[in-house]
XYZ file of C-alpha atoms in Angstrom:
726
model
C 0.130 0.096 0.069
C 2.886 2.337 0.837
C 4.364 1.659 -2.410
C 1.136 2.559 -4.178
C 0.720 5.949 -2.405
C 4.451 6.710 -3.386
C 3.758 5.751 -7.082
C 0.268 7.815 -6.910
C 2.187 10.898 -5.997
C 4.926 10.740 -8.481
C 2.388 10.496 -11.240
C 0.428 13.242 -9.933
C 3.745 15.484 -9.566
C 4.597 14.307 -13.212
C 1.312 15.179 -14.466
C 1.723 18.534 -12.677
C 4.981 19.094 -14.415
C 3.850 18.265 -17.822
C 0.755 20.713 -17.430
C 3.138 23.538 -17.524
C 3.218 24.239 -21.280
C 5.568 26.895 -22.814
C 4.151 29.212 -25.784
C 6.709 30.163 -28.124
C 5.965 32.565 -30.898
C 8.128 34.759 -33.484
C 6.660 38.161 -34.373
C 7.143 39.738 -38.038
C 6.084 42.854 -39.914
C 3.827 41.358 -42.401
C 5.009 43.266 -45.230
C 8.775 43.194 -44.844
C 9.140 40.138 -42.741
C 11.450 41.833 -40.376
C 11.241 40.860 -36.709
C 9.513 43.022 -34.470
C 11.976 43.122 -31.380
C 10.291 44.546 -28.136
C 6.542 43.194 -29.465
C 4.660 42.038 -26.268
C 2.399 39.096 -25.391
C -0.220 38.973 -23.169
C -2.436 36.476 -21.496
C -5.574 38.157 -19.963
C -6.784 35.176 -18.271
C -3.644 34.239 -16.449
C -2.301 38.110 -16.009
C 0.993 36.981 -17.966
C 2.831 39.112 -20.157
C 6.506 38.864 -22.084
C 8.597 40.815 -24.474
C 10.039 39.801 -27.687
C 14.007 39.568 -27.601
C 16.188 40.996 -30.515
C 15.307 37.835 -32.561
C 11.493 39.053 -32.126
C 11.131 35.677 -30.213
C 8.578 35.644 -27.339
C 8.486 32.991 -24.528
C 6.046 32.471 -22.005
C 6.422 29.374 -19.962
C 4.278 27.742 -17.199
C 1.173 27.568 -19.064
C -1.552 25.412 -17.263
C -3.680 23.147 -19.774
C -6.696 24.832 -21.078
C -7.597 27.419 -23.948
C -6.366 30.904 -23.377
C -6.374 33.973 -25.504
C -3.226 35.469 -26.135
C -2.736 39.022 -27.268
C 0.379 40.223 -29.408
C 0.972 43.808 -29.679
C 3.559 46.045 -31.311
C 3.450 50.038 -31.302
C 2.355 51.072 -34.820
C 0.632 47.828 -35.689
C -2.570 46.290 -35.419
C -2.926 43.897 -32.477
C -3.446 39.805 -33.006
C -5.913 38.367 -30.764
C -6.010 34.397 -30.875
C -7.296 31.952 -28.805
C -4.349 28.651 -28.166
C -5.303 25.318 -26.487
C -2.744 23.912 -24.347
C -1.217 21.292 -24.436
C -0.485 22.182 -28.120
C -0.469 19.451 -30.668
C 2.902 20.466 -31.427
C 4.332 21.809 -28.343
C 7.987 22.383 -29.679
C 7.001 24.443 -32.885
C 7.513 28.226 -32.594
C 4.304 29.900 -33.705
C 5.009 32.837 -36.670
C 2.984 35.746 -35.958
C 2.560 38.470 -38.636
C 1.324 42.156 -37.337
C -0.116 44.323 -40.157
C 0.759 47.919 -39.894
C -1.502 50.403 -38.396
C -1.493 53.257 -40.913
C -4.212 55.190 -42.424
C -7.105 52.276 -42.860
C -6.155 50.192 -39.581
C -5.375 46.596 -40.245
C -8.038 45.421 -37.827
C -10.671 48.113 -37.827
C -14.051 46.561 -37.839
C -16.791 48.936 -39.321
C -20.796 48.755 -38.549
C -22.219 51.355 -40.991
C -22.564 48.865 -44.074
C -24.005 46.231 -41.407
C -21.898 43.502 -42.202
C -19.267 44.317 -39.541
C -16.505 43.224 -41.675
C -12.777 44.533 -41.843
C -12.306 48.208 -43.437
C -9.790 46.801 -45.965
C -12.069 44.165 -47.526
C -15.129 46.224 -47.831
C -15.800 47.984 -51.398
C -17.484 51.027 -50.006
C -15.061 53.807 -49.207
C -15.146 54.407 -45.514
C -13.099 56.568 -43.232
C -12.681 55.299 -39.516
C -11.542 57.448 -36.611
C -10.593 54.921 -33.796
C -10.716 55.158 -30.204
C -6.929 56.098 -30.157
C -7.527 59.180 -32.245
C -10.930 59.962 -30.226
C -8.785 59.952 -27.149
C -6.757 63.016 -28.433
C -9.785 64.887 -29.912
C -11.580 64.497 -26.459
C -8.742 66.440 -24.846
C -8.764 69.287 -27.384
C -12.609 70.027 -27.232
C -14.219 67.815 -24.301
C -17.814 69.399 -24.404
C -18.519 68.655 -28.262
C -17.819 67.152 -31.653
C -17.705 70.516 -33.696
C -13.893 70.354 -33.598
C -13.825 66.765 -34.539
C -15.654 66.818 -37.795
C -14.358 70.258 -38.641
C -10.725 68.694 -38.816
C -11.972 65.998 -41.118
C -11.025 66.132 -44.499
C -14.057 66.873 -47.045
C -16.162 68.182 -44.024
C -16.887 71.992 -43.616
C -18.332 72.893 -40.500
C -20.568 76.088 -41.253
C -21.765 78.349 -38.143
C -25.269 79.579 -38.887
C -25.468 82.046 -35.799
C -23.370 84.873 -35.122
C -24.058 85.108 -31.438
C -25.586 81.432 -30.589
C -22.636 79.532 -32.061
C -25.242 76.954 -33.736
C -23.466 74.974 -36.444
C -24.121 72.252 -39.213
C -21.849 70.247 -41.249
C -21.317 70.095 -44.667
C -19.927 67.038 -46.657
C -18.064 67.385 -50.224
C -19.681 70.957 -50.586
C -23.381 70.177 -50.204
C -25.453 71.636 -47.737
C -26.293 70.090 -44.119
C -29.868 68.749 -45.366
C -27.885 66.306 -47.571
C -25.970 64.834 -44.961
C -27.028 62.472 -42.069
C -25.611 62.287 -38.534
C -26.390 58.842 -37.045
C -25.341 57.328 -33.646
C -24.990 53.649 -33.574
C -26.532 53.562 -36.912
C -29.844 55.060 -35.591
C -30.985 58.635 -37.054
C -31.093 60.271 -33.579
C -30.419 63.688 -34.909
C -32.858 64.291 -37.911
C -35.017 67.034 -39.113
C -35.504 69.743 -36.577
C -33.627 68.063 -33.903
C -30.518 68.496 -36.174
C -29.975 71.749 -34.866
C -27.439 72.201 -32.239
C -26.490 68.257 -32.411
C -22.887 68.909 -33.000
C -22.618 71.074 -29.892
C -24.501 68.622 -27.604
C -22.345 65.268 -28.394
C -19.408 64.532 -26.370
C -16.360 62.498 -27.875
C -15.654 60.918 -24.329
C -18.803 58.725 -24.995
C -17.646 57.214 -28.380
C -15.416 54.241 -29.574
C -15.128 54.981 -33.247
C -16.354 57.575 -35.657
C -17.183 56.121 -39.368
C -17.446 58.678 -42.439
C -18.932 57.616 -45.673
C -19.005 60.312 -48.326
C -20.785 60.273 -51.164
C -24.640 58.774 -52.148
C -25.762 56.353 -49.251
C -29.412 56.583 -49.487
C -29.510 52.833 -50.378
C -28.192 52.099 -47.021
C -30.242 54.753 -45.144
C -32.793 56.175 -47.048
C -33.506 59.777 -48.055
C -30.926 62.529 -46.723
C -27.652 60.512 -47.223
C -26.901 62.260 -50.690
C -23.542 63.890 -49.530
C -22.518 61.463 -47.058
C -23.269 60.318 -43.231
C -21.282 60.426 -40.261
C -21.905 57.155 -37.824
C -20.990 57.690 -33.907
C -20.345 54.465 -32.672
C -20.832 54.402 -28.855
C -18.524 52.602 -26.151
C -19.516 49.181 -25.095
C -18.652 47.322 -21.844
C -15.218 45.532 -22.317
C -13.428 42.647 -20.452
C -11.971 45.170 -18.027
C -14.175 47.780 -16.284
C -13.541 51.634 -16.854
C -14.063 54.400 -14.835
C -12.893 57.739 -16.253
C -13.280 61.407 -15.159
C -12.569 64.348 -17.161
C -12.437 67.832 -15.666
C -11.522 70.916 -18.290
C -10.959 74.815 -18.146
C -10.952 77.302 -21.052
C -10.003 80.847 -21.353
C -13.040 81.468 -23.064
C -14.601 81.001 -19.755
C -15.577 77.194 -20.242
C -15.870 74.552 -17.827
C -16.396 70.751 -18.686
C -16.853 67.972 -16.619
C -17.696 64.302 -17.809
C -17.578 60.685 -16.580
C -17.875 57.520 -18.214
C -18.267 54.246 -16.370
C -18.597 50.946 -17.949
C -18.601 47.098 -16.477
C -19.412 43.671 -17.806
C -20.265 40.667 -16.126
C -21.414 37.161 -17.151
C -24.931 38.172 -18.454
C -24.912 41.949 -18.029
C -23.392 44.939 -18.741
C -23.687 48.645 -18.570
C -22.177 51.982 -19.718
C -23.205 55.357 -18.201
C -21.959 58.808 -19.513
C -22.850 61.946 -17.840
C -21.446 65.335 -18.126
C -22.069 68.996 -17.335
C -20.814 71.840 -19.730
C -20.834 75.603 -18.810
C -19.638 78.728 -20.695
C -19.736 82.289 -19.690
C -20.556 85.021 -22.166
C -17.601 85.631 -24.113
C -16.541 88.764 -26.415
C -12.770 88.741 -27.453
C -13.429 91.375 -29.806
C -15.048 93.877 -27.524
C -18.036 94.594 -30.192
C -20.506 94.213 -27.524
C -21.972 90.748 -28.694
C -21.386 87.080 -27.660
C -18.821 85.261 -29.899
C -19.364 82.273 -27.379
C -23.215 82.431 -25.761
C -23.561 81.831 -22.198
C -24.393 78.111 -21.855
C -25.231 75.546 -19.365
C -25.721 72.015 -20.532
C -26.337 68.786 -18.609
C -26.403 65.085 -20.433
C -27.187 61.562 -18.967
C -26.846 58.483 -21.288
C -27.057 55.104 -19.483
C -26.973 51.924 -21.282
C -27.937 47.929 -20.199
C -26.390 45.360 -21.923
C -27.676 41.715 -21.918
C -25.795 38.582 -23.114
C -28.372 35.843 -22.458
C -26.405 33.159 -24.303
C -24.397 32.421 -27.060
C -27.069 33.225 -29.596
C -28.966 36.219 -28.313
C -27.818 39.686 -27.028
C -28.862 43.129 -26.982
C -28.886 46.486 -25.338
C -31.111 49.345 -24.355
C -30.243 52.754 -23.881
C -31.534 56.496 -22.921
C -29.879 59.440 -24.370
C -30.860 62.739 -22.376
C -29.483 66.372 -22.810
C -31.069 69.786 -21.498
C -29.316 73.136 -22.466
C -29.967 76.585 -21.889
C -28.098 78.621 -24.580
C -28.152 82.569 -24.071
C -26.282 84.912 -26.484
C -26.613 88.353 -27.984
C -25.839 91.705 -26.893
C -23.283 91.321 -23.686
C -25.137 93.575 -21.565
C -28.344 91.916 -22.042
C -26.825 88.517 -21.142
C -25.250 89.822 -18.108
C -28.877 91.226 -17.025
C -28.197 94.966 -17.742
C -30.646 95.619 -20.430
C -32.112 99.105 -21.491
C -33.569 100.838 -24.188
C -30.452 100.731 -26.354
C -29.095 97.341 -25.415
C -31.816 94.841 -26.095
C -31.025 92.201 -28.586
C -30.685 88.686 -27.401
C -30.768 84.934 -28.960
C -31.854 82.432 -26.210
C -32.397 78.376 -27.162
C -33.842 76.321 -24.461
C -33.426 72.678 -25.679
C -34.357 69.202 -24.194
C -33.668 65.825 -26.095
C -34.703 62.526 -25.145
C -34.469 59.369 -27.106
C -34.338 55.626 -26.296
C -32.209 53.276 -28.093
C -32.900 49.302 -28.564
C -30.790 46.768 -30.098
C -31.104 43.099 -30.191
C -29.143 40.109 -32.237
C -29.987 36.881 -32.670
C -27.068 34.905 -34.009
C -28.445 31.676 -35.904
C -25.175 30.428 -36.672
C -21.741 31.350 -37.292
C -22.461 32.796 -40.638
C -25.777 34.497 -40.067
C -27.967 36.504 -37.623
C -30.914 38.899 -37.285
C -30.902 42.165 -36.029
C -33.389 44.556 -34.775
C -32.907 48.093 -33.847
C -35.427 51.003 -32.590
C -35.322 54.530 -31.122
C -37.737 56.866 -30.165
C -36.590 60.308 -30.077
C -38.379 63.659 -28.371
C -36.998 67.054 -29.192
C -38.282 70.428 -27.410
C -36.933 73.715 -28.725
C -37.864 77.160 -27.437
C -36.028 79.877 -29.715
C -36.710 83.559 -28.421
C -35.482 87.025 -29.400
C -36.627 90.555 -28.677
C -40.265 90.505 -29.434
C -40.364 86.923 -31.187
C -40.592 83.391 -30.057
C -40.373 80.112 -32.202
C -41.240 76.852 -29.826
C -41.634 73.545 -31.475
C -41.669 69.708 -30.775
C -40.244 66.782 -32.635
C -41.655 63.263 -32.167
C -39.481 60.755 -34.403
C -39.064 57.038 -34.503
C -36.686 54.894 -36.588
C -37.262 50.848 -36.426
C -35.384 48.296 -38.556
C -34.980 44.627 -38.828
C -32.505 43.061 -40.923
C -30.746 39.911 -41.806
C -27.075 39.531 -42.192
C -25.163 36.241 -43.816
C -21.317 36.698 -43.922
C -20.085 33.726 -46.222
C -16.563 33.035 -47.390
C -17.141 34.377 -50.957
C -20.740 36.396 -50.495
C -22.071 38.447 -47.765
C -25.895 39.520 -47.629
C -28.047 42.075 -45.919
C -31.693 42.360 -46.344
C -33.941 44.298 -44.429
C -36.917 46.912 -43.925
C -37.352 49.880 -42.007
C -39.945 52.442 -40.644
C -39.176 56.058 -40.093
C -41.630 58.620 -38.807
C -41.273 62.262 -38.070
C -43.711 64.696 -36.377
C -43.259 68.407 -35.776
C -45.723 70.636 -34.379
C -44.991 74.282 -34.099
C -46.526 76.297 -30.803
C -48.543 78.089 -31.456
C -50.074 76.255 -34.415
C -50.416 79.234 -36.691
C -46.647 79.338 -37.346
C -48.011 76.832 -40.144
C -44.792 74.648 -39.926
C -46.344 71.589 -38.831
C -44.917 68.521 -40.300
C -46.058 64.740 -40.800
C -43.825 62.294 -42.580
C -43.790 58.213 -42.778
C -41.443 56.568 -44.822
C -41.246 52.550 -45.166
C -38.451 51.269 -46.904
C -37.027 47.678 -47.905
C -33.400 47.105 -48.984
C -31.134 44.414 -50.067
C -27.237 44.161 -50.437
C -24.810 41.985 -51.480
C -20.992 41.845 -51.214
C -19.139 39.295 -53.484
C -15.581 38.700 -53.361
C -15.055 37.474 -56.925
C -11.348 36.794 -56.920
C -8.394 37.853 -54.118
C -8.186 41.273 -56.246
C -11.811 41.947 -57.048
C -14.903 42.465 -54.794
C -18.035 44.260 -55.658
C -20.618 45.522 -53.470
C -24.414 46.300 -54.869
C -27.574 47.128 -53.291
C -31.095 48.226 -53.909
C -33.760 50.328 -51.872
C -37.403 50.941 -52.440
C -38.800 53.744 -49.990
C -42.455 54.771 -50.044
C -43.044 58.369 -48.514
C -46.425 59.921 -47.160
C -47.522 62.198 -47.811
C -46.096 62.466 -51.213
C -44.453 65.309 -53.062
C -45.493 66.249 -56.320
C -44.431 64.493 -59.582
C -42.620 62.805 -60.985
C -41.559 60.309 -57.993
C -44.857 60.856 -55.946
C -43.084 59.278 -52.895
C -41.962 56.341 -54.515
C -38.010 55.939 -55.063
C -36.053 53.093 -56.313
C -32.327 53.596 -55.353
C -29.623 51.397 -56.718
C -25.881 51.657 -55.904
C -22.711 49.787 -56.872
C -19.289 49.699 -55.457
C -16.195 47.825 -56.663
C -12.948 47.049 -54.568
C -9.703 46.278 -56.712
C -6.562 45.000 -54.761
C -4.274 46.032 -57.405
C -1.112 45.069 -55.437
C -0.107 44.419 -52.066
C 0.439 48.003 -51.787
C -2.159 49.647 -53.932
C -6.035 49.425 -53.818
C -8.689 51.348 -55.606
C -12.634 52.129 -54.972
C -14.995 53.116 -57.600
C -18.511 53.592 -56.806
C -22.155 55.412 -57.109
C -25.693 55.623 -56.504
C -29.017 57.484 -56.491
C -30.412 59.460 -53.671
C -33.190 61.810 -52.696
C -34.375 64.280 -50.230
C -37.726 64.844 -49.281
C -38.774 68.650 -49.009
C -38.394 69.990 -45.519
C -38.027 73.748 -44.127
C -35.399 72.731 -41.571
C -32.192 73.260 -42.989
C -29.423 75.919 -42.697
C -31.276 78.888 -44.641
C -34.054 78.502 -41.768
C -31.743 78.351 -38.791
C -29.926 81.313 -40.241
C -33.302 83.322 -40.367
C -34.610 81.836 -36.871
C -37.471 80.787 -38.470
C -38.963 84.511 -38.349
C -39.992 84.627 -41.832
C -40.111 81.271 -43.232
C -43.219 80.444 -44.799
C -44.907 76.798 -44.618
C -43.994 74.427 -47.021
C -46.554 72.196 -48.724
C -45.114 68.909 -49.835
C -47.627 68.159 -52.442
C -46.473 71.237 -54.368
C -43.051 70.850 -54.074
C -40.752 68.021 -55.705
C -38.323 65.756 -53.832
C -34.518 66.672 -54.563
C -33.139 63.765 -56.421
C -29.182 63.108 -56.861
C -26.745 61.234 -58.962
C -23.266 60.393 -57.268
C -19.859 59.039 -58.183
C -16.591 58.744 -56.624
C -13.516 56.774 -56.805
C -9.998 56.438 -55.089
C -6.515 55.193 -55.158
C -5.093 53.849 -51.748
C -1.360 53.261 -51.505
C 0.315 51.952 -48.140
C 3.497 50.815 -47.656
C 6.490 50.287 -45.396
C 9.441 52.569 -45.310
C 12.153 50.576 -43.690
C 11.332 48.639 -40.393
C 9.572 51.262 -38.666
C 8.236 53.804 -40.918
C 5.092 53.453 -42.878
C 3.168 55.751 -45.579
C -0.411 55.823 -46.626
C -1.754 57.573 -49.600
C -5.257 58.219 -50.466
C -6.689 60.102 -53.398
C -10.470 60.593 -53.895
C -12.526 62.013 -56.779
C -16.075 62.858 -56.163
C -19.042 64.162 -58.026
C -22.647 64.699 -57.054
C -25.664 66.232 -59.276
C -28.997 67.204 -57.128
C -31.725 68.162 -59.770
C -34.264 70.668 -58.711
C -32.940 71.488 -55.266
C -34.690 73.631 -52.649
C -33.909 77.301 -52.382
C -35.306 80.082 -50.277
C -37.034 82.766 -52.518
C -38.994 85.463 -50.832
C -38.927 83.388 -47.710
C -40.677 80.878 -49.467
C -38.816 77.198 -50.317
C -39.308 76.368 -53.978
C -37.646 73.730 -56.643
C -34.990 75.679 -58.225
C -35.241 75.532 -62.242
C -32.099 73.594 -62.726
C -29.465 71.655 -60.822
C -26.581 71.774 -58.308
C -23.296 70.069 -59.217
C -20.335 69.373 -56.855
C -17.203 68.202 -57.933
C -13.704 68.019 -56.271
C -10.846 65.909 -54.836
C -9.436 64.809 -51.535
C -5.921 64.108 -50.926
C -4.675 62.244 -47.745
C -1.151 61.425 -46.682
C -0.319 60.058 -43.526
C 3.639 59.223 -42.691
C 4.530 57.291 -39.464
C 7.889 56.982 -38.125
C 8.065 55.194 -34.794
C 6.499 57.571 -32.462
C 6.242 60.440 -34.892
C 2.854 60.731 -37.180
C 2.437 63.566 -40.041
C -0.798 63.968 -41.580
C -1.508 66.103 -44.348
C -4.824 66.846 -45.910
C -6.475 68.818 -48.953
C -9.813 69.274 -50.432
C -10.718 70.716 -53.432
C -14.420 71.618 -53.826
C -16.214 73.129 -56.840
C -20.037 73.479 -56.212
C -21.930 75.271 -58.908
C -25.646 76.403 -59.413
C -26.934 75.746 -62.812
C -30.053 77.686 -62.732
C -32.349 79.327 -65.875
C -29.334 78.693 -68.012
C -27.255 80.731 -65.730
C -23.746 79.366 -63.763
C -23.142 80.653 -59.967
C -20.828 79.562 -57.570
C -22.554 77.999 -54.406
C -22.198 80.462 -51.425
C -20.302 79.458 -48.139
C -17.894 76.902 -50.154
C -14.564 77.271 -49.571
C -12.736 75.914 -52.792
C -9.457 74.995 -51.182
C -8.718 73.695 -47.905
C -5.591 72.378 -46.324
C -4.606 70.448 -42.935
C -1.330 69.478 -41.348
C -1.044 67.554 -38.125
C 1.953 66.302 -36.327
C 2.088 64.269 -33.285
C 5.123 62.940 -31.176
C 3.894 59.933 -28.799
C 5.375 58.011 -26.226
C 2.724 55.204 -25.677
C 0.765 55.621 -22.464
C 3.429 58.315 -21.435
C 3.619 61.383 -23.485
C 1.952 63.060 -26.400
C 2.788 66.700 -28.442
C 1.130 67.708 -31.138
C 0.880 70.538 -33.631
C -1.698 71.301 -36.355
C -2.399 73.779 -38.882
C -5.724 74.604 -41.032
C -6.012 76.811 -44.098
C -9.506 77.511 -45.468
C -9.598 79.661 -48.846
C -11.618 82.612 -49.760
C -15.268 81.761 -50.133
C -18.181 83.641 -51.753
C -21.155 84.872 -49.359
C -24.484 85.356 -49.711
C -24.404 89.133 -50.130
C -22.004 88.626 -53.275
C -18.731 89.484 -51.464
C -16.125 87.221 -50.643
C -14.880 86.099 -47.454
C -11.017 85.946 -47.087
C -8.950 83.023 -46.445
C -7.277 82.389 -43.222
C -4.844 80.003 -41.298
C -5.271 78.706 -37.938
C -2.566 77.033 -35.731
C -2.889 74.526 -32.739
C -0.827 72.890 -30.165
C -1.501 69.927 -27.677
C 0.952 68.529 -24.706
C -0.345 65.742 -22.807
C 1.335 63.763 -20.251
C 0.054 60.384 -19.234
C 0.337 58.128 -16.144
C -1.373 54.961 -15.522
C -4.365 56.488 -13.567
C -3.966 60.303 -14.753
C -3.668 62.413 -17.890
C -3.160 66.055 -17.460
C -3.188 68.259 -21.075
C -2.962 71.709 -22.436
C -4.491 72.487 -25.806
C -4.333 75.889 -27.403
C -6.296 76.509 -30.639
C -6.272 79.200 -33.429
C -2.917 80.663 -31.444
C -2.588 83.417 -34.072
C -5.981 84.769 -32.844
C -7.599 84.708 -36.376
C -11.094 86.200 -36.209
C -13.632 87.632 -38.703
C -13.987 90.677 -36.473
C -10.442 91.673 -37.057
C -11.405 92.060 -41.070
C -14.664 93.949 -40.658
C -18.005 94.260 -38.920
C -20.100 91.046 -38.581
C -23.043 93.085 -38.562
C -24.966 95.937 -40.105
C -27.886 98.314 -38.646
C -27.683 99.253 -34.857
C -26.576 97.492 -31.833
C -30.134 97.604 -30.767
C -31.310 95.988 -33.940
C -28.410 94.181 -35.688
C -28.379 92.137 -38.956
C -25.763 89.788 -39.016
C -24.252 88.540 -42.283
C -22.359 85.167 -42.980
C -20.138 83.621 -40.562
C -17.108 82.135 -42.434
C -14.330 82.549 -40.042
C -13.894 81.831 -36.159
C -15.359 84.593 -33.867
C -13.846 83.034 -30.357
C -10.158 83.787 -31.449
C -7.245 82.077 -29.637
C -8.811 79.594 -27.094
C -6.346 77.671 -24.395
C -7.858 74.581 -22.329
C -6.328 72.760 -19.841
C -7.498 69.621 -17.748
C -7.189 66.316 -16.165
C -8.322 62.836 -16.993
C -8.763 60.265 -13.905
C -8.857 56.635 -14.917
C -9.851 55.058 -11.626
C -10.605 51.636 -13.305
C -8.457 50.425 -16.422
C -6.184 47.621 -17.268
């Protein structure tokens, strides 16, 4: 018996030794095949990490039997995440792992906008993605809103629509804001009347990715996406909990306080975002009017995520924002109005929306998705002797089926969109009701290793219907092709049709504050219809072992027939068409810790009305951007940027001058704390330096077009506290 116990103990001891496995991997650059010395491996479940030696070899001993995910990462390259089973079938073999460079379109970026959740590199539709790492930088520059985030993107121009309230909209490729869509998690939370002030009420701290699709996308998302769309992807709970606090103060009397919390358990998870933003009335030019209005805003966005089993998951969220924006005469805002100082603009807004998303996974290749949002928007706009109040109730529901096969992917679905607006009092006559029922199908087919094609078609039925020729029924085809010419050179070519239902909610109405806008009868007005084409070339290559370059050249052309124009305070269809053509150039160079970015946009937008040709106002023909960043990962970041906006035609027939702005960012990071200082427009470029922005008296001013900054040089500084992170 004693011998038996000794033998059993030896066997158990031997098994324990055998159960301690060794993982060996060699990490290479996937293009040059050069070894990546210093690459790191991490096993989250075991909290074990190791670094590659000078030969690129990583060795992790003492791994128990079982299945473990191993993360391989290296600065400047996309992370590899793969599950390995231990003991391995060939325990003495060194695994070879190739990492793709993280330049331009990141190697492992998955996009949601096309609904197939595929890798960015493999989608024929041209999509630009701003990942979490870059959003992290943008959130320190302007924590309170995404106005700067969009304004610094090639091909997107942010247009201020109010001189004293700061209201702004964004335009893609030279087309008015009503031709663009702003989505959150693929849902139109900011459409119609609620698009007002949307750029100024969304914080980047709540986002994990931003996706831009430029050119006609009505096939995917219905009417309104003629010029393109921006899809804001919210953060979701990750393996590690997160609790981040951000505090920011600006020299323009602004204060921002934000908090984000997320946690994931076995079957449930949550994210909670909350913020308070305050700005005092600011007049750097001392002209007596607010360049930045007195603003107080509170937002809270909680979400609950359910992971019921391996086939069913979903989430439910609430988005709520209240804001009081008070601009105009500085003396009035300060509470000292008199017979001379009377002018003001006050915007009180309340947003409330619910979002629901549910996914049923049928098998490894197919799933069914359902999403819904219901939105309520209440706005009270008041001036001296005038008040415009309105409420919008809108909804969006969609069900779609997705199948991702080895050669072909399919998306088919239907959606219902409702939009109801009621003015208060009703005699404003701007009440609006619209219902759209749509069905769509899309196929992505990988014909060969070098050629893929994505085609889709959509049918929408709108009630009430516009006047002829379409009468509310629109058939929208779309085709995009991807050519992988070489390992370094790819090209995308595509086009599609689009439409936009008639509505009074656009930049012209905002500029007028709806004071003189006459009601629009949809049955007497034609829908705007568009035809869009775009094509690009993308070159990416390594320059040695630690430098990479990505060059993208895009060409675009969009025609809009019978666009709505404002004539004698009434919106009518123009007798002709609008044509926007141009090009975008993007160059990104990564040299170890140094990153350089150069962007250029050429936009030529013309109006062809009544046989005459005119330039579209408020559309700069030339825009340049330059950005350089030096970053030691998780330790230090320094950035410098410059932007040039060329001259642009104004609505009064004059030309707004071109201008250049410069900015600097310094950020020091520790494990649980970041400190940052950012300076924007340090040369103090202001439109008020070049002339008056209004005519008439200070009692009853009439403001012209705003084409350049009004707030001048602004410095902000703050801290970000990360209480829970890996």
